[in-house]
Amino acid sequence: KAGVTQTPRYLIKTRGQQVTLSCSPISGHRSVSWYQQTPGQGLQFLFEYFSETQRNKGNFPGRFSGRQFSNSRSEMNVSTLELGDSALYLCASSLGSAGEAFFGQGTRLTVV
Amino acid sequence: DQQVKQNSPSLSVQEGRISILNCDYTNSMFDYFLWYKKYPAEGPTFLISISSIKDKNEDGRFTVFLNKSAKHLSLHIVPSQPGDSAVYFCAASSYGQNFVFGPGTRLSVLP
């Protein structure tokens, strides 16, 4: 069974640009969550999608948005990039009920 | 305001000894807790979980203890092995949704 796949693995963008990250969940998983990891901050929850609907949202500005497609694949978009957006962005998929989430390897975004 | 805290950023333990990683939470609505392990350049991997109806869950060398009244949980690794060296994240949720992660503890197991 293929794991969670995130693309691209690495990305360098300049301030003010926008970026789209992609996540393909494990087959059959309908819930996709996105997290931002920065040193010392752990994993900060961005949002969760379930069956193409945003089910939960963390405390991030509106520049961070996402969507989920009918095949459960999800994209995350960050507009007007700031230097502080440099982080590892992780996607996790789960069946949707209580249980462990499976993480992808992440996308390392560097904003210069 | 962090709802899930891991107050030790790092921990060093001798191989073969016990590693104890601690986690505190503030939200009494949390009823499901997980531990994840993360190696560099990889996503976190699930280790062990516990629901609030239990106070202990064991899986091989890993045991998680939950003290609901103290809003505290701990992960015990016995015996510790060099391959256990990683960052450990505690996560909490209510009804299995919207997991809140702690900042992580870096465990180093010394040979």
PDB file of N, CA, C and O in Angstrom, chain B residues 35-101:
ATOM      1  N   TRP B  35       1.574   9.218  20.449  1.00  0.00           N
ATOM      2  CA  TRP B  35       2.986   9.574  20.371  1.00  0.00           C
ATOM      3  C   TRP B  35       3.483   9.251  18.965  1.00  0.00           C
ATOM      4  O   TRP B  35       3.180   8.203  18.399  1.00  0.00           O
ATOM      5  N   TYR B  36       4.255  10.205  18.423  1.00  0.00           N
ATOM      6  CA  TYR B  36       4.871  10.034  17.119  1.00  0.00           C
ATOM      7  C   TYR B  36       6.370  10.171  17.279  1.00  0.00           C
ATOM      8  O   TYR B  36       6.869  10.909  18.127  1.00  0.00           O
ATOM      9  N   LYS B  37       7.075   9.471  16.412  1.00  0.00           N
ATOM     10  CA  LYS B  37       8.532   9.556  16.388  1.00  0.00           C
ATOM     11  C   LYS B  37       8.933  10.152  15.032  1.00  0.00           C
ATOM     12  O   LYS B  37       8.337   9.798  13.998  1.00  0.00           O
ATOM     13  N   LYS B  38       9.904  11.025  15.040  1.00  0.00           N
ATOM     14  CA  LYS B  38      10.318  11.647  13.780  1.00  0.00           C
ATOM     15  C   LYS B  38      11.824  11.618  13.637  1.00  0.00           C
ATOM     16  O   LYS B  38      12.556  12.136  14.484  1.00  0.00           O
ATOM     17  N   TYR B  39      12.266  11.009  12.538  1.00  0.00           N
ATOM     18  CA  TYR B  39      13.669  11.054  12.171  1.00  0.00           C
ATOM     19  C   TYR B  39      13.876  12.236  11.224  1.00  0.00           C
ATOM     20  O   TYR B  39      12.943  12.670  10.543  1.00  0.00           O
ATOM     21  N   PRO B  40      15.111  12.756  11.154  1.00  0.00           N
ATOM     22  CA  PRO B  40      15.391  13.866  10.218  1.00  0.00           C
ATOM     23  C   PRO B  40      15.016  13.496   8.790  1.00  0.00           C
ATOM     24  O   PRO B  40      15.206  12.358   8.368  1.00  0.00           O
ATOM     25  N   ALA B  41      14.476  14.444   8.076  1.00  0.00           N
ATOM     26  CA  ALA B  41      14.123  14.298   6.655  1.00  0.00           C
ATOM     27  C   ALA B  41      13.008  13.274   6.424  1.00  0.00           C
ATOM     28  O   ALA B  41      12.801  12.842   5.285  1.00  0.00           O
ATOM     29  N   GLU B  42      12.305  12.878   7.480  1.00  0.00           N
ATOM     30  CA  GLU B  42      11.157  11.984   7.305  1.00  0.00           C
ATOM     31  C   GLU B  42       9.949  12.584   8.009  1.00  0.00           C
ATOM     32  O   GLU B  42      10.092  13.400   8.931  1.00  0.00           O
ATOM     33  N   GLY B  43       8.755  12.165   7.582  1.00  0.00           N
ATOM     34  CA  GLY B  43       7.565  12.581   8.302  1.00  0.00           C
ATOM     35  C   GLY B  43       7.440  11.817   9.605  1.00  0.00           C
ATOM     36  O   GLY B  43       8.050  10.760   9.770  1.00  0.00           O
ATOM     37  N   PRO B  44       6.672  12.324  10.558  1.00  0.00           N
ATOM     38  CA  PRO B  44       6.462  11.600  11.820  1.00  0.00           C
ATOM     39  C   PRO B  44       5.797  10.252  11.563  1.00  0.00           C
ATOM     40  O   PRO B  44       4.977  10.112  10.655  1.00  0.00           O
ATOM     41  N   THR B  45       6.156   9.275  12.365  1.00  0.00           N
ATOM     42  CA  THR B  45       5.519   7.955  12.279  1.00  0.00           C
ATOM     43  C   THR B  45       4.842   7.642  13.601  1.00  0.00           C
ATOM     44  O   THR B  45       5.381   7.937  14.673  1.00  0.00           O
ATOM     45  N   PHE B  46       3.697   7.045  13.495  1.00  0.00           N
ATOM     46  CA  PHE B  46       2.910   6.717  14.672  1.00  0.00           C
ATOM     47  C   PHE B  46       3.623   5.671  15.517  1.00  0.00           C
ATOM     48  O   PHE B  46       4.192   4.709  15.004  1.00  0.00           O
ATOM     49  N   LEU B  47       3.571   5.873  16.826  1.00  0.00           N
ATOM     50  CA  LEU B  47       4.238   4.963  17.745  1.00  0.00           C
ATOM     51  C   LEU B  47       3.228   4.195  18.598  1.00  0.00           C
ATOM     52  O   LEU B  47       3.150   2.977  18.578  1.00  0.00           O
ATOM     53  N   ILE B  48       2.432   4.925  19.355  1.00  0.00           N
ATOM     54  CA  ILE B  48       1.515   4.294  20.287  1.00  0.00           C
ATOM     55  C   ILE B  48       0.442   5.304  20.661  1.00  0.00           C
ATOM     56  O   ILE B  48       0.671   6.518  20.593  1.00  0.00           O
ATOM     57  N   SER B  49      -0.728   4.818  21.033  1.00  0.00           N
ATOM     58  CA  SER B  49      -1.817   5.717  21.402  1.00  0.00           C
ATOM     59  C   SER B  49      -2.471   5.251  22.697  1.00  0.00           C
ATOM     60  O   SER B  49      -2.248   4.122  23.160  1.00  0.00           O
ATOM     61  N   ILE B  50      -3.277   6.122  23.264  1.00  0.00           N
ATOM     62  CA  ILE B  50      -4.046   5.763  24.447  1.00  0.00           C
ATOM     63  C   ILE B  50      -5.312   6.611  24.472  1.00  0.00           C
ATOM     64  O   ILE B  50      -5.272   7.804  24.149  1.00  0.00           O
ATOM     65  N   SER B  51      -6.421   5.993  24.818  1.00  0.00           N
ATOM     66  CA  SER B  51      -7.650   6.763  24.963  1.00  0.00           C
ATOM     67  C   SER B  51      -7.878   7.029  26.443  1.00  0.00           C
ATOM     68  O   SER B  51      -7.296   6.384  27.306  1.00  0.00           O
ATOM     69  N   SER B  52      -8.743   7.989  26.701  1.00  0.00           N
ATOM     70  CA  SER B  52      -8.915   8.454  28.080  1.00  0.00           C
ATOM     71  C   SER B  52      -9.606   7.434  28.985  1.00  0.00           C
ATOM     72  O   SER B  52      -9.664   7.626  30.202  1.00  0.00           O
ATOM     73  N   ILE B  53     -10.103   6.352  28.394  1.00  0.00           N
ATOM     74  CA  ILE B  53     -10.738   5.336  29.248  1.00  0.00           C
ATOM     75  C   ILE B  53      -9.696   4.401  29.858  1.00  0.00           C
ATOM     76  O   ILE B  53     -10.016   3.562  30.693  1.00  0.00           O
ATOM     77  N   LYS B  54      -8.452   4.558  29.406  1.00  0.00           N
ATOM     78  CA  LYS B  54      -7.385   3.703  29.940  1.00  0.00           C
ATOM     79  C   LYS B  54      -6.359   4.575  30.655  1.00  0.00           C
ATOM     80  O   LYS B  54      -6.292   5.795  30.437  1.00  0.00           O
ATOM     81  N   ASP B  55      -5.539   3.938  31.477  1.00  0.00           N
ATOM     82  CA  ASP B  55      -4.433   4.692  32.069  1.00  0.00           C
ATOM     83  C   ASP B  55      -3.074   4.141  31.661  1.00  0.00           C
ATOM     84  O   ASP B  55      -2.039   4.693  32.032  1.00  0.00           O
ATOM     85  N   LYS B  56      -3.109   3.078  30.867  1.00  0.00           N
ATOM     86  CA  LYS B  56      -1.842   2.489  30.428  1.00  0.00           C
ATOM     87  C   LYS B  56      -2.067   1.716  29.136  1.00  0.00           C
ATOM     88  O   LYS B  56      -3.097   1.052  28.970  1.00  0.00           O
ATOM     89  N   ASN B  57      -1.094   1.839  28.232  1.00  0.00           N
ATOM     90  CA  ASN B  57      -1.116   1.026  27.023  1.00  0.00           C
ATOM     91  C   ASN B  57       0.307   0.629  26.693  1.00  0.00           C
ATOM     92  O   ASN B  57       1.214   1.455  26.743  1.00  0.00           O
ATOM     93  N   GLU B  58       0.476  -0.645  26.381  1.00  0.00           N
ATOM     94  CA  GLU B  58       1.820  -1.181  26.198  1.00  0.00           C
ATOM     95  C   GLU B  58       1.946  -1.817  24.822  1.00  0.00           C
ATOM     96  O   GLU B  58       1.027  -2.486  24.344  1.00  0.00           O
ATOM     97  N   ASP B  59       3.098  -1.592  24.191  1.00  0.00           N
ATOM     98  CA  ASP B  59       3.366  -2.203  22.899  1.00  0.00           C
ATOM     99  C   ASP B  59       4.866  -2.477  22.821  1.00  0.00           C
ATOM    100  O   ASP B  59       5.653  -1.592  22.497  1.00  0.00           O
ATOM    101  N   GLY B  60       5.235  -3.693  23.161  1.00  0.00           N
ATOM    102  CA  GLY B  60       6.657  -4.051  23.131  1.00  0.00           C
ATOM    103  C   GLY B  60       7.445  -3.243  24.141  1.00  0.00           C
ATOM    104  O   GLY B  60       7.133  -3.213  25.328  1.00  0.00           O
ATOM    105  N   ARG B  61       8.449  -2.556  23.644  1.00  0.00           N
ATOM    106  CA  ARG B  61       9.302  -1.754  24.539  1.00  0.00           C
ATOM    107  C   ARG B  61       8.664  -0.414  24.931  1.00  0.00           C
ATOM    108  O   ARG B  61       9.226   0.322  25.738  1.00  0.00           O
ATOM    109  N   PHE B  62       7.541  -0.098  24.326  1.00  0.00           N
ATOM    110  CA  PHE B  62       6.921   1.211  24.527  1.00  0.00           C
ATOM    111  C   PHE B  62       5.666   1.096  25.392  1.00  0.00           C
ATOM    112  O   PHE B  62       4.800   0.266  25.135  1.00  0.00           O
ATOM    113  N   THR B  63       5.594   1.947  26.417  1.00  0.00           N
ATOM    114  CA  THR B  63       4.417   2.000  27.281  1.00  0.00           C
ATOM    115  C   THR B  63       4.028   3.465  27.456  1.00  0.00           C
ATOM    116  O   THR B  63       4.893   4.302  27.724  1.00  0.00           O
ATOM    117  N   VAL B  64       2.753   3.739  27.303  1.00  0.00           N
ATOM    118  CA  VAL B  64       2.267   5.093  27.551  1.00  0.00           C
ATOM    119  C   VAL B  64       1.368   5.056  28.786  1.00  0.00           C
ATOM    120  O   VAL B  64       0.526   4.175  28.920  1.00  0.00           O
ATOM    121  N   PHE B  65       1.588   6.009  29.664  1.00  0.00           N
ATOM    122  CA  PHE B  65       0.794   6.146  30.883  1.00  0.00           C
ATOM    123  C   PHE B  65       0.016   7.450  30.802  1.00  0.00           C
ATOM    124  O   PHE B  65       0.555   8.484  30.387  1.00  0.00           O
ATOM    125  N   LEU B  66      -1.235   7.395  31.232  1.00  0.00           N
ATOM    126  CA  LEU B  66      -2.074   8.589  31.223  1.00  0.00           C
ATOM    127  C   LEU B  66      -2.603   8.860  32.626  1.00  0.00           C
ATOM    128  O   LEU B  66      -3.208   7.981  33.249  1.00  0.00           O
ATOM    129  N   ASN B  67      -2.392  10.067  33.093  1.00  0.00           N
ATOM    130  CA  ASN B  67      -2.933  10.514  34.376  1.00  0.00           C
ATOM    131  C   ASN B  67      -3.899  11.655  34.082  1.00  0.00           C
ATOM    132  O   ASN B  67      -3.489  12.805  33.908  1.00  0.00           O
ATOM    133  N   LYS B  68      -5.176  11.321  33.998  1.00  0.00           N
ATOM    134  CA  LYS B  68      -6.177  12.316  33.577  1.00  0.00           C
ATOM    135  C   LYS B  68      -6.319  13.438  34.587  1.00  0.00           C
ATOM    136  O   LYS B  68      -6.494  14.596  34.213  1.00  0.00           O
ATOM    137  N   SER B  69      -6.258  13.127  35.852  1.00  0.00           N
ATOM    138  CA  SER B  69      -6.451  14.166  36.866  1.00  0.00           C
ATOM    139  C   SER B  69      -5.320  15.187  36.803  1.00  0.00           C
ATOM    140  O   SER B  69      -5.528  16.377  37.033  1.00  0.00           O
ATOM    141  N   ALA B  70      -4.129  14.737  36.468  1.00  0.00           N
ATOM    142  CA  ALA B  70      -2.979  15.644  36.354  1.00  0.00           C
ATOM    143  C   ALA B  70      -2.814  16.180  34.943  1.00  0.00           C
ATOM    144  O   ALA B  70      -1.928  17.010  34.697  1.00  0.00           O
ATOM    145  N   LYS B  71      -3.633  15.697  34.015  1.00  0.00           N
ATOM    146  CA  LYS B  71      -3.513  16.060  32.595  1.00  0.00           C
ATOM    147  C   LYS B  71      -2.070  15.839  32.131  1.00  0.00           C
ATOM    148  O   LYS B  71      -1.405  16.734  31.581  1.00  0.00           O
ATOM    149  N   HIS B  72      -1.613  14.649  32.368  1.00  0.00           N
ATOM    150  CA  HIS B  72      -0.219  14.317  32.095  1.00  0.00           C
ATOM    151  C   HIS B  72      -0.132  12.928  31.483  1.00  0.00           C
ATOM    152  O   HIS B  72      -0.822  11.999  31.901  1.00  0.00           O
ATOM    153  N   LEU B  73       0.716  12.816  30.472  1.00  0.00           N
ATOM    154  CA  LEU B  73       1.017  11.484  29.978  1.00  0.00           C
ATOM    155  C   LEU B  73       2.522  11.345  29.768  1.00  0.00           C
ATOM    156  O   LEU B  73       3.233  12.350  29.651  1.00  0.00           O
ATOM    157  N   SER B  74       2.944  10.112  29.789  1.00  0.00           N
ATOM    158  CA  SER B  74       4.367   9.860  29.623  1.00  0.00           C
ATOM    159  C   SER B  74       4.575   8.630  28.749  1.00  0.00           C
ATOM    160  O   SER B  74       3.733   7.725  28.717  1.00  0.00           O
ATOM    161  N   LEU B  75       5.671   8.645  28.053  1.00  0.00           N
ATOM    162  CA  LEU B  75       6.076   7.518  27.198  1.00  0.00           C
ATOM    163  C   LEU B  75       7.340   6.921  27.798  1.00  0.00           C
ATOM    164  O   LEU B  75       8.320   7.633  28.011  1.00  0.00           O
ATOM    165  N   HIS B  76       7.284   5.616  28.081  1.00  0.00           N
ATOM    166  CA  HIS B  76       8.440   4.910  28.611  1.00  0.00           C
ATOM    167  C   HIS B  76       8.985   3.989  27.533  1.00  0.00           C
ATOM    168  O   HIS B  76       8.219   3.230  26.906  1.00  0.00           O
ATOM    169  N   ILE B  77      10.282   4.033  27.346  1.00  0.00           N
ATOM    170  CA  ILE B  77      10.933   3.139  26.384  1.00  0.00           C
ATOM    171  C   ILE B  77      11.954   2.315  27.165  1.00  0.00           C
ATOM    172  O   ILE B  77      12.891   2.857  27.761  1.00  0.00           O
ATOM    173  N   VAL B  78      11.726   0.993  27.191  1.00  0.00           N
ATOM    174  CA  VAL B  78      12.605   0.110  27.955  1.00  0.00           C
ATOM    175  C   VAL B  78      12.839  -1.194  27.175  1.00  0.00           C
ATOM    176  O   VAL B  78      11.855  -1.860  26.849  1.00  0.00           O
ATOM    177  N   PRO B  79      14.079  -1.599  26.923  1.00  0.00           N
ATOM    178  CA  PRO B  79      15.284  -0.804  27.115  1.00  0.00           C
ATOM    179  C   PRO B  79      15.492   0.138  25.929  1.00  0.00           C
ATOM    180  O   PRO B  79      15.088  -0.160  24.808  1.00  0.00           O
ATOM    181  N   SER B  80      16.125   1.240  26.164  1.00  0.00           N
ATOM    182  CA  SER B  80      16.384   2.202  25.091  1.00  0.00           C
ATOM    183  C   SER B  80      17.485   1.671  24.176  1.00  0.00           C
ATOM    184  O   SER B  80      18.448   1.056  24.634  1.00  0.00           O
ATOM    185  N   GLN B  81      17.316   1.944  22.874  1.00  0.00           N
ATOM    186  CA  GLN B  81      18.290   1.505  21.879  1.00  0.00           C
ATOM    187  C   GLN B  81      18.739   2.717  21.068  1.00  0.00           C
ATOM    188  O   GLN B  81      17.985   3.678  20.912  1.00  0.00           O
ATOM    189  N   PRO B  82      19.951   2.680  20.515  1.00  0.00           N
ATOM    190  CA  PRO B  82      20.432   3.818  19.723  1.00  0.00           C
ATOM    191  C   PRO B  82      19.472   4.201  18.595  1.00  0.00           C
ATOM    192  O   PRO B  82      19.327   5.382  18.274  1.00  0.00           O
ATOM    193  N   GLY B  83      18.798   3.221  17.999  1.00  0.00           N
ATOM    194  CA  GLY B  83      17.834   3.494  16.931  1.00  0.00           C
ATOM    195  C   GLY B  83      16.610   4.258  17.392  1.00  0.00           C
ATOM    196  O   GLY B  83      15.825   4.740  16.572  1.00  0.00           O
ATOM    197  N   ASP B  84      16.435   4.393  18.711  1.00  0.00           N
ATOM    198  CA  ASP B  84      15.318   5.178  19.240  1.00  0.00           C
ATOM    199  C   ASP B  84      15.610   6.667  19.219  1.00  0.00           C
ATOM    200  O   ASP B  84      14.728   7.480  19.486  1.00  0.00           O
ATOM    201  N   SER B  85      16.841   7.029  18.916  1.00  0.00           N
ATOM    202  CA  SER B  85      17.210   8.445  18.872  1.00  0.00           C
ATOM    203  C   SER B  85      16.414   9.148  17.778  1.00  0.00           C
ATOM    204  O   SER B  85      16.519   8.807  16.596  1.00  0.00           O
ATOM    205  N   ALA B  86      15.597  10.098  18.179  1.00  0.00           N
ATOM    206  CA  ALA B  86      14.686  10.786  17.263  1.00  0.00           C
ATOM    207  C   ALA B  86      13.999  11.901  18.052  1.00  0.00           C
ATOM    208  O   ALA B  86      14.233  12.066  19.249  1.00  0.00           O
ATOM    209  N   VAL B  87      13.141  12.645  17.366  1.00  0.00           N
ATOM    210  CA  VAL B  87      12.287  13.621  18.052  1.00  0.00           C
ATOM    211  C   VAL B  87      10.933  12.960  18.291  1.00  0.00           C
ATOM    212  O   VAL B  87      10.355  12.368  17.370  1.00  0.00           O
ATOM    213  N   TYR B  88      10.445  13.042  19.503  1.00  0.00           N
ATOM    214  CA  TYR B  88       9.171  12.437  19.875  1.00  0.00           C
ATOM    215  C   TYR B  88       8.137  13.534  20.102  1.00  0.00           C
ATOM    216  O   TYR B  88       8.357  14.461  20.886  1.00  0.00           O
ATOM    217  N   PHE B  89       7.013  13.388  19.414  1.00  0.00           N
ATOM    218  CA  PHE B  89       5.916  14.345  19.547  1.00  0.00           C
ATOM    219  C   PHE B  89       4.748  13.681  20.253  1.00  0.00           C
ATOM    220  O   PHE B  89       4.346  12.569  19.918  1.00  0.00           O
ATOM    221  N   CYS B  90       4.196  14.389  21.194  1.00  0.00           N
ATOM    222  CA  CYS B  90       2.961  13.993  21.850  1.00  0.00           C
ATOM    223  C   CYS B  90       1.828  14.736  21.130  1.00  0.00           C
ATOM    224  O   CYS B  90       2.002  15.903  20.750  1.00  0.00           O
ATOM    225  N   ALA B  91       0.709  14.081  20.905  1.00  0.00           N
ATOM    226  CA  ALA B  91      -0.425  14.728  20.251  1.00  0.00           C
ATOM    227  C   ALA B  91      -1.704  14.381  21.001  1.00  0.00           C
ATOM    228  O   ALA B  91      -1.839  13.274  21.538  1.00  0.00           O
ATOM    229  N   ALA B  92      -2.630  15.324  21.040  1.00  0.00           N
ATOM    230  CA  ALA B  92      -3.885  15.122  21.756  1.00  0.00           C
ATOM    231  C   ALA B  92      -5.050  15.568  20.885  1.00  0.00           C
ATOM    232  O   ALA B  92      -4.906  16.479  20.068  1.00  0.00           O
ATOM    233  N   SER B  93      -6.182  14.928  21.071  1.00  0.00           N
ATOM    234  CA  SER B  93      -7.360  15.315  20.299  1.00  0.00           C
ATOM    235  C   SER B  93      -8.610  15.018  21.104  1.00  0.00           C
ATOM    236  O   SER B  93      -8.592  14.269  22.087  1.00  0.00           O
ATOM    237  N   SER B  94      -9.706  15.635  20.657  1.00  0.00           N
ATOM    238  CA  SER B  94     -11.010  15.240  21.186  1.00  0.00           C
ATOM    239  C   SER B  94     -11.796  14.634  20.036  1.00  0.00           C
ATOM    240  O   SER B  94     -11.827  15.197  18.940  1.00  0.00           O
ATOM    241  N   TYR B  95     -12.329  13.479  20.272  1.00  0.00           N
ATOM    242  CA  TYR B  95     -13.110  12.722  19.287  1.00  0.00           C
ATOM    243  C   TYR B  95     -12.297  12.409  18.037  1.00  0.00           C
ATOM    244  O   TYR B  95     -12.840  12.286  16.958  1.00  0.00           O
ATOM    245  N   GLY B  96     -10.981  12.281  18.205  1.00  0.00           N
ATOM    246  CA  GLY B  96     -10.137  11.861  17.100  1.00  0.00           C
ATOM    247  C   GLY B  96      -9.948  12.890  16.010  1.00  0.00           C
ATOM    248  O   GLY B  96      -9.448  12.569  14.935  1.00  0.00           O
ATOM    249  N   GLN B  97     -10.305  14.107  16.255  1.00  0.00           N
ATOM    250  CA  GLN B  97     -10.160  15.134  15.236  1.00  0.00           C
ATOM    251  C   GLN B  97      -9.224  16.237  15.706  1.00  0.00           C
ATOM    252  O   GLN B  97      -9.045  16.449  16.889  1.00  0.00           O
ATOM    253  N   ASN B  98      -8.651  16.922  14.715  1.00  0.00           N
ATOM    254  CA  ASN B  98      -7.890  18.132  15.012  1.00  0.00           C
ATOM    255  C   ASN B  98      -6.821  17.887  16.073  1.00  0.00           C
ATOM    256  O   ASN B  98      -6.845  18.468  17.152  1.00  0.00           O
ATOM    257  N   PHE B  99      -5.885  17.038  15.744  1.00  0.00           N
ATOM    258  CA  PHE B  99      -4.822  16.725  16.682  1.00  0.00           C
ATOM    259  C   PHE B  99      -3.969  17.950  16.963  1.00  0.00           C
ATOM    260  O   PHE B  99      -3.561  18.674  16.058  1.00  0.00           O
ATOM    261  N   VAL B 100      -3.674  18.160  18.245  1.00  0.00           N
ATOM    262  CA  VAL B 100      -2.792  19.241  18.671  1.00  0.00           C
ATOM    263  C   VAL B 100      -1.481  18.611  19.113  1.00  0.00           C
ATOM    264  O   VAL B 100      -1.476  17.718  19.967  1.00  0.00           O
ATOM    265  N   PHE B 101      -0.397  19.053  18.525  1.00  0.00           N
ATOM    266  CA  PHE B 101       0.905  18.468  18.806  1.00  0.00           C
ATOM    267  C   PHE B 101       1.691  19.320  19.788  1.00  0.00           C
ATOM    268  O   PHE B 101       1.585  20.545  19.799  1.00  0.00           O
TER     269      PHE B 101
END
